[in-house]
CSV table of C-alpha atoms in Angstrom, one decimal:
chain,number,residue,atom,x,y,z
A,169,UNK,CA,-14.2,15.2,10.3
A,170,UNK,CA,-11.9,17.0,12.5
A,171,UNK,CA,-11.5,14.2,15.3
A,172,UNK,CA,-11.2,11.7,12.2
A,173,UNK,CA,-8.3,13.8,10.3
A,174,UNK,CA,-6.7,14.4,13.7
A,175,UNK,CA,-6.9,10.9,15.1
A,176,UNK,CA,-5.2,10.0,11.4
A,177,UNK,CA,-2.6,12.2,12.0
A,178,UNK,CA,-2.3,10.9,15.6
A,179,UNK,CA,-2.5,7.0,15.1
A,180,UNK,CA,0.1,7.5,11.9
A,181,UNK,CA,2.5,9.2,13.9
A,182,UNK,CA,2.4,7.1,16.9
A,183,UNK,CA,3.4,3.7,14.6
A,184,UNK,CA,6.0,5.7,13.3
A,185,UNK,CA,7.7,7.0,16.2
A,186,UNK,CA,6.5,4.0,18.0
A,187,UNK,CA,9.9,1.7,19.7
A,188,UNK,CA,7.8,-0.8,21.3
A,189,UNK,CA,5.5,-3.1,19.7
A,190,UNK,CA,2.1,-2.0,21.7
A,191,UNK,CA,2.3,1.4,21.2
A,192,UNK,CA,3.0,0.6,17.5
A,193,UNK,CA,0.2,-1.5,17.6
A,194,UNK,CA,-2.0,0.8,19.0
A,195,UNK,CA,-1.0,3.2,16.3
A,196,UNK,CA,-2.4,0.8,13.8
A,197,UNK,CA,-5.9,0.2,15.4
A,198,UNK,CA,-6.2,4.4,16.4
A,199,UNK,CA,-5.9,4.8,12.3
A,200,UNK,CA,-7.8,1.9,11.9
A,201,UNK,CA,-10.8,3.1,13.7
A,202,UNK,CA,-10.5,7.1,12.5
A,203,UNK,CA,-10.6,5.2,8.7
A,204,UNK,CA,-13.8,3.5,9.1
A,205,UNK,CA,-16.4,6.6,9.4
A,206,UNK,CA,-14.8,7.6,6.5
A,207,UNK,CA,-15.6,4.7,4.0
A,208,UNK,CA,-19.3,4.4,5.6
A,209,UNK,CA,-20.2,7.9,5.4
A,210,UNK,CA,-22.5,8.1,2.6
A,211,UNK,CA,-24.6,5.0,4.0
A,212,UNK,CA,-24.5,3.2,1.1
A,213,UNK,CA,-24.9,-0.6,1.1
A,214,UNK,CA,-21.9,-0.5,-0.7
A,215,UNK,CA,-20.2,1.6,1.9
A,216,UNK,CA,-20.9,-0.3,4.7
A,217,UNK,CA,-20.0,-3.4,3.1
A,218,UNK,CA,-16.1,-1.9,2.2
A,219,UNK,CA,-16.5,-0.8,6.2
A,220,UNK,CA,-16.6,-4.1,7.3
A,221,UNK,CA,-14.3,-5.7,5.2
A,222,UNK,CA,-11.8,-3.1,5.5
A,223,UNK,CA,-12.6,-3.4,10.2
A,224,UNK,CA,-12.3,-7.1,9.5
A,225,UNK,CA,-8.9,-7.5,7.8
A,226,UNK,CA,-7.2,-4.9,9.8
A,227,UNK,CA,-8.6,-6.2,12.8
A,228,UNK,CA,-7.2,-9.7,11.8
A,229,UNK,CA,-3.9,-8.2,10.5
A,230,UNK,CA,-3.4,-6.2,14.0
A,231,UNK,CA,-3.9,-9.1,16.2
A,232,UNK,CA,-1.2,-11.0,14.0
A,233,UNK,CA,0.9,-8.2,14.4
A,234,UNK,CA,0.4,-8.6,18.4
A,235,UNK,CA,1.1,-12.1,18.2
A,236,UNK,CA,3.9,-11.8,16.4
A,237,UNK,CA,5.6,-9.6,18.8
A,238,UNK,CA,4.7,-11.4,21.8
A,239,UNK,CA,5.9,-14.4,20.3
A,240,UNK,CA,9.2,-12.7,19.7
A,241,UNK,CA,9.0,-11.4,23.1
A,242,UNK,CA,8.3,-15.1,24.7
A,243,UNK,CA,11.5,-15.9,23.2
A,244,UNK,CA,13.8,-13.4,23.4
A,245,UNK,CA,12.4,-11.1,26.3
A,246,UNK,CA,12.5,-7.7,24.6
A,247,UNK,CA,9.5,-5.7,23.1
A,248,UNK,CA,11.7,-3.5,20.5
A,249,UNK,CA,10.7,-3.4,17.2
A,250,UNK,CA,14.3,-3.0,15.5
A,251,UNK,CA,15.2,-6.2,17.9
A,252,UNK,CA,12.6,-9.0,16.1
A,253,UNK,CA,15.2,-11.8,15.8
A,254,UNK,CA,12.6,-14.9,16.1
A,255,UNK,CA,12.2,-16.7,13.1
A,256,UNK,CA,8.5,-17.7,13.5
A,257,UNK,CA,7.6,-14.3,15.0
A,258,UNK,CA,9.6,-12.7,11.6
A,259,UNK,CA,7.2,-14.7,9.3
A,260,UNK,CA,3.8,-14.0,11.2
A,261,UNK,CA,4.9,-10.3,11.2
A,262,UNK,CA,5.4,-10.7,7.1
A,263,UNK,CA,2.4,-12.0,6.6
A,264,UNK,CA,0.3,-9.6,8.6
A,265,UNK,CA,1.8,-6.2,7.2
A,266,UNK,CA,0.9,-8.1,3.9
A,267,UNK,CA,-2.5,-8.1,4.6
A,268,UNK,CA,-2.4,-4.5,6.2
A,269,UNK,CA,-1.0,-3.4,3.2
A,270,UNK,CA,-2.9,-5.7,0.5
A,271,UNK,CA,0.2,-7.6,-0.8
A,272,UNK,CA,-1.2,-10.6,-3.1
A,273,UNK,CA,-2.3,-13.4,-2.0
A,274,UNK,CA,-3.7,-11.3,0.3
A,275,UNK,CA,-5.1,-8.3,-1.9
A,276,UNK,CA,-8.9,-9.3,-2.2
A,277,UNK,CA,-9.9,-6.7,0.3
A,278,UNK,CA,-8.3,-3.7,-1.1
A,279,UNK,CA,-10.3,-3.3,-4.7
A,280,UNK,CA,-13.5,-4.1,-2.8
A,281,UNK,CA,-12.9,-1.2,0.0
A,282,UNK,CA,-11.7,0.9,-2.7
A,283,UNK,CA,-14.4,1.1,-5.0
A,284,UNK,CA,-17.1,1.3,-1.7
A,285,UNK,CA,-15.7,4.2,-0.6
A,286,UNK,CA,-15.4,8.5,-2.0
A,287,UNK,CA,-12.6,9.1,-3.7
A,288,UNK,CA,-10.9,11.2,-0.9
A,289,UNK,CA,-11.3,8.6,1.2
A,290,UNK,CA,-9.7,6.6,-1.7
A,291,UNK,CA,-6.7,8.6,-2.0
A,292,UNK,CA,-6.5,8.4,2.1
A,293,UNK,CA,-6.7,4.4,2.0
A,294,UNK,CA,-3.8,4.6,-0.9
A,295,UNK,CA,-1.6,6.7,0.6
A,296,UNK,CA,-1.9,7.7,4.5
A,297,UNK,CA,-2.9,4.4,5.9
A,298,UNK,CA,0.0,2.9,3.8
A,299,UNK,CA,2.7,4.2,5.7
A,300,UNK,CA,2.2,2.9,9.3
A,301,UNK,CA,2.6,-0.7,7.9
A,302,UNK,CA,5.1,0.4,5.7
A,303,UNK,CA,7.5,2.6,8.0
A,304,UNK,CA,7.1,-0.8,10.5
A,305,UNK,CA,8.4,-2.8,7.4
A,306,UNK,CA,10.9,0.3,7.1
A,307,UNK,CA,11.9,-0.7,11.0
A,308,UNK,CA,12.1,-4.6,10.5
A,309,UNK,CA,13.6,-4.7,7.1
A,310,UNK,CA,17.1,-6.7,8.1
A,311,UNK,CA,14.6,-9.6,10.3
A,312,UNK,CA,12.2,-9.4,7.2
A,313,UNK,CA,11.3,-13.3,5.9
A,314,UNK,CA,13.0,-12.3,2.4
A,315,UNK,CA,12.0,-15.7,0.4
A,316,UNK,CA,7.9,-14.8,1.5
A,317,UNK,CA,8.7,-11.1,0.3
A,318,UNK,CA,10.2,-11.7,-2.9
A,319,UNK,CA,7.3,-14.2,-3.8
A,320,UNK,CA,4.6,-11.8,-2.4
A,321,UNK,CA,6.0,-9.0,-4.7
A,322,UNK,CA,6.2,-11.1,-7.9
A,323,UNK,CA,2.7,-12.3,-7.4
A,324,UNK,CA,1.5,-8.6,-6.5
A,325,UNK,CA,2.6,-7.0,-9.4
A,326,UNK,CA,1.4,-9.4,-11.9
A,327,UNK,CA,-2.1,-9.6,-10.2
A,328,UNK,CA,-1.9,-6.0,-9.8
A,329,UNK,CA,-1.5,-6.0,-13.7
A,330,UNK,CA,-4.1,-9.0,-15.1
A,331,UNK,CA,-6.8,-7.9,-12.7
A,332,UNK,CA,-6.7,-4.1,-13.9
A,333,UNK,CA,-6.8,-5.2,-17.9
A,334,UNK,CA,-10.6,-5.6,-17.9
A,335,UNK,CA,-11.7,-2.7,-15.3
A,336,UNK,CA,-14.1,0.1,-16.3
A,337,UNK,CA,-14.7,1.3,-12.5
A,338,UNK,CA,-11.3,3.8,-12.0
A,339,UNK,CA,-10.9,3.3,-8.3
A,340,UNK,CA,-10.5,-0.4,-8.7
A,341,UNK,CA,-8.5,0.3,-11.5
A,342,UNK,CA,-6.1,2.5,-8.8
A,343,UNK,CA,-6.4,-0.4,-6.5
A,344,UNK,CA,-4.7,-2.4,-8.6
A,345,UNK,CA,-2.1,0.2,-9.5
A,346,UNK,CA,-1.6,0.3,-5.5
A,347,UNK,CA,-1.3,-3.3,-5.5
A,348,UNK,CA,1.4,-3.1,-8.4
A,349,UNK,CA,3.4,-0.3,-6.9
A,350,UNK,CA,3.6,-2.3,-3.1
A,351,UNK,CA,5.0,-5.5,-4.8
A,352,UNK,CA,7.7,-3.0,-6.1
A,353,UNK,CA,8.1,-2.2,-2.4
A,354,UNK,CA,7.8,-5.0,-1.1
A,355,UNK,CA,10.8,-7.0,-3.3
A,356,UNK,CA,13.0,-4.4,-2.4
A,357,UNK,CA,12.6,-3.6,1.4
A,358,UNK,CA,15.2,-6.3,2.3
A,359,UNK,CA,18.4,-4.9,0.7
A,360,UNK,CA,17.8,-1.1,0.7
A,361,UNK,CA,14.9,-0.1,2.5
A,362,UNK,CA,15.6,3.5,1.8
A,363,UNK,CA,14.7,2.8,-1.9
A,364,UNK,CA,11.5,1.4,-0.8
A,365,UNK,CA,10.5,4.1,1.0
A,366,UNK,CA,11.3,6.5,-1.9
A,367,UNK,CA,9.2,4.5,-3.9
A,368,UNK,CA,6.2,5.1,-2.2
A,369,UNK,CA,6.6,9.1,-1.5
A,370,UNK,CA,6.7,8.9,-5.0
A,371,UNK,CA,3.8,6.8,-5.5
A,372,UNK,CA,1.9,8.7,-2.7
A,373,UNK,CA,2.6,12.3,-5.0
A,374,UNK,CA,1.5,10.7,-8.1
A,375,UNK,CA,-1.8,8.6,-7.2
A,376,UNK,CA,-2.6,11.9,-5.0
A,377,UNK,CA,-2.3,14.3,-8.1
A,378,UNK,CA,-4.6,11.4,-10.1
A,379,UNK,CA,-7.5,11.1,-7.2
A,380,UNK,CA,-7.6,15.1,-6.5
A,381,UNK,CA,-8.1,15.2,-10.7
A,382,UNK,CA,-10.7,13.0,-10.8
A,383,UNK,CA,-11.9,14.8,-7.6
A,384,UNK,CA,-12.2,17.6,-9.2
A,385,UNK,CA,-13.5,16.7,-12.7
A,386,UNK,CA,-16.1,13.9,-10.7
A,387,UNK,CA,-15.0,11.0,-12.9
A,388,UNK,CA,-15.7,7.4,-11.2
A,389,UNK,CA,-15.7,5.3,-14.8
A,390,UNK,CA,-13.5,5.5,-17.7
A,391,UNK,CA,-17.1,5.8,-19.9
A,392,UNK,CA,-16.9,8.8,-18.4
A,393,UNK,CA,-13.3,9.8,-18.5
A,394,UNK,CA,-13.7,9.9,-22.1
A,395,UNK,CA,-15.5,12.9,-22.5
A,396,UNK,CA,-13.5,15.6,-20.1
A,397,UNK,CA,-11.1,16.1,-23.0
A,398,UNK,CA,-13.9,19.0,-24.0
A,399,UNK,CA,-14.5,20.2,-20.4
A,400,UNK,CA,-11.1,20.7,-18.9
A,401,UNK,CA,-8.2,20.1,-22.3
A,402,UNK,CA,-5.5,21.2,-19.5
A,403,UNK,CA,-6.3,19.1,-16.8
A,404,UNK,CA,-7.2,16.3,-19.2
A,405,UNK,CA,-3.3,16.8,-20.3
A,406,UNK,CA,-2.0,16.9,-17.0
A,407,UNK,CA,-3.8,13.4,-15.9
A,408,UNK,CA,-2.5,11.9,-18.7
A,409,UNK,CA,1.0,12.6,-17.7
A,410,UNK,CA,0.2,11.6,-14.5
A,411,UNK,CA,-1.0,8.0,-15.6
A,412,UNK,CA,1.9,7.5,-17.8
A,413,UNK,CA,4.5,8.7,-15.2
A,414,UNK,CA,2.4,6.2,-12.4
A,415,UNK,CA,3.1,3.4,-15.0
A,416,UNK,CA,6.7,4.4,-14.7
A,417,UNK,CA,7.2,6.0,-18.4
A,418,UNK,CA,10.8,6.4,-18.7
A,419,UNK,CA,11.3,10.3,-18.9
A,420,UNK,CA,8.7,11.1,-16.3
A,421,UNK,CA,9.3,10.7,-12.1
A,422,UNK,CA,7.7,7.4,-12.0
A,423,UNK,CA,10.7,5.5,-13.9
A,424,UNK,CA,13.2,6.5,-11.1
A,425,UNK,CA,12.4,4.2,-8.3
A,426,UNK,CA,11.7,1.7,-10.6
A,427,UNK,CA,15.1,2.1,-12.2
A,428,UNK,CA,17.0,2.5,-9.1
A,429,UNK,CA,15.3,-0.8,-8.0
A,430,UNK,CA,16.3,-2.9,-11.4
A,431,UNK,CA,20.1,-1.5,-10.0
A,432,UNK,CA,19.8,-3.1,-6.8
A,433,UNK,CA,18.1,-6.2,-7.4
A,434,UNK,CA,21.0,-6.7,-9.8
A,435,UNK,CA,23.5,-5.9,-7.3
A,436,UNK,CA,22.0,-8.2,-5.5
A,437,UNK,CA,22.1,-11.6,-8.1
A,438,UNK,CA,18.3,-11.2,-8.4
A,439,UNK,CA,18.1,-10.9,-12.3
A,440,UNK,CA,15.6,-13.5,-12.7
A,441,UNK,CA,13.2,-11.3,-10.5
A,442,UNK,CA,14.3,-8.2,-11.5
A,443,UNK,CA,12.7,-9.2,-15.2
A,444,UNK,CA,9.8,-10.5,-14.0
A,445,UNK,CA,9.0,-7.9,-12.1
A,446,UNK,CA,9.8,-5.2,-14.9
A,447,UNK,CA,8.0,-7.4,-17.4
A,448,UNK,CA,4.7,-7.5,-15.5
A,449,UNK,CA,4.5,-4.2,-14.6
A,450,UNK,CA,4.1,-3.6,-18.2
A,451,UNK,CA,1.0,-4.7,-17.9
């Protein structure tokens, strides 16, 4: 567990601090590889199944990422990340921190991964291995392919909506929220990218008070959910809050980057996807 949480720790930093593409790269697959004893510890069939499918999309997302940047670095001769100015190169590198993340269309991964794996490795996948990919779209924001954004976010927060109505398994049910919460990111990375990453230290506080909850009260279905009110009345309180403030309930933290995004996309002309967006995260 040690080598895991340090390689984590190692792998995240790197992307972060990361100028050049490989070592950013590299960054990505060191988390990548730390995350996947994580998911398949309890040897599960279930487990090993999210294992794979989580190895196989990052795997498929790194290599785009790679080929993206050598692309960029074909044409242009530099390997900075802050420098990506080709426009093919901008849309491969688009679509492959989509899938890192689990942007719609390309979310199918994320539920499936989620629900295989313990719920601290759940919180881990939601949070942690969200900010590589996210601090690279952080990095890349002004060469961003803003039309493939826009449309990614729209679709993810309605799907991260519809798909959670009918859900009785909670972690899918938070894989969804996730889903929701990066389309919220995702619309808003290419005109204030500080906003974004607000957003999702936000996000990463809330959904980690939620998991540690249910961590501690061993809930993995709302059937079960139902019945802490008479175990734990306080925490049961608390969680509730939580939820609502994670749904972005106007007096509680989770309305503020939501809010502050409305502001911008106005700012910005984008009022038609500003109420989209706002409507389906009502969902």
């Amino acid at each position: 567990k040690l080598i895991f949480t340090t390689s984590l720790l190692l792998g995240t930093t790197l992307t972060i601090s990361s100028n050049h593409w490989v070592t950013a790269w590299a960054g990505l697959e060191i988390n990548t590889l730390a995350i996947l004893p994580m998911i398949s510890k309890s040897h599960h069939p279930r487990a090993i199944e999210a294992a794979t499918k989580y190895f196989l999309t990052q795997a498929a997302a790194s290599a785009l990422v790679l080929f993206s940047s050598m692309t960029n670095a074909w044409h242009t001769g530099q390997w900075d990340i802050t420098q990506l100015t080709h426009p093919t190169s901008c849309l491969i590198l688009t679509s492959a921190i989509a899938i890192k993340l689990g942007l719609a269309p390309f979310h199918f991964w994320f539920p499936e991964v989620m629900q295989g794996s313990p719920l601290t490795t759940g919180l881990l996948l939601s949070t942690i291995m969200k900010l590589p990919p996210i601090s690279l779209l952080f990095m890349t924001s002004h060469s961003l392919n803003q039309t493939l954004l826009t449309c990614m976010a729209i679709i993810s927060t309605a799907l991260g909506g519809w798909m959670g109505l009918n859900q009785t398994q909670i972690r899918k049910i938070l894989a969804f929220s996730s889903i929701s919460h990066l389309g919220w990111m995702a619309i808003i990375i290419p005109y204030s990218p500080k906003l974004a990453l607000l957003n999702f230290y936000l996000y990463a506080l809330m959904t980690t008070a939620v998991f540690l909850t249910l961590n501690s009260i061993k809930t993995l279905k709302l059937s079960t959910l139902m019945t802490t009110w008479a175990k734990t009345p306080a925490l049961s309180a608390m969680l509730l809050l939580t939820l609502l403030s994670l749904a972005g309930l106007p007096p509680l933290t989770g309305f503020l980057p939501k809010w502050l995004i409305i502001q911008e996309l106005t700012k910005q002309d984008m009022i038609l996807a500003a109420t989209m967006i706002s409507l389906l995260s009502l969902l």
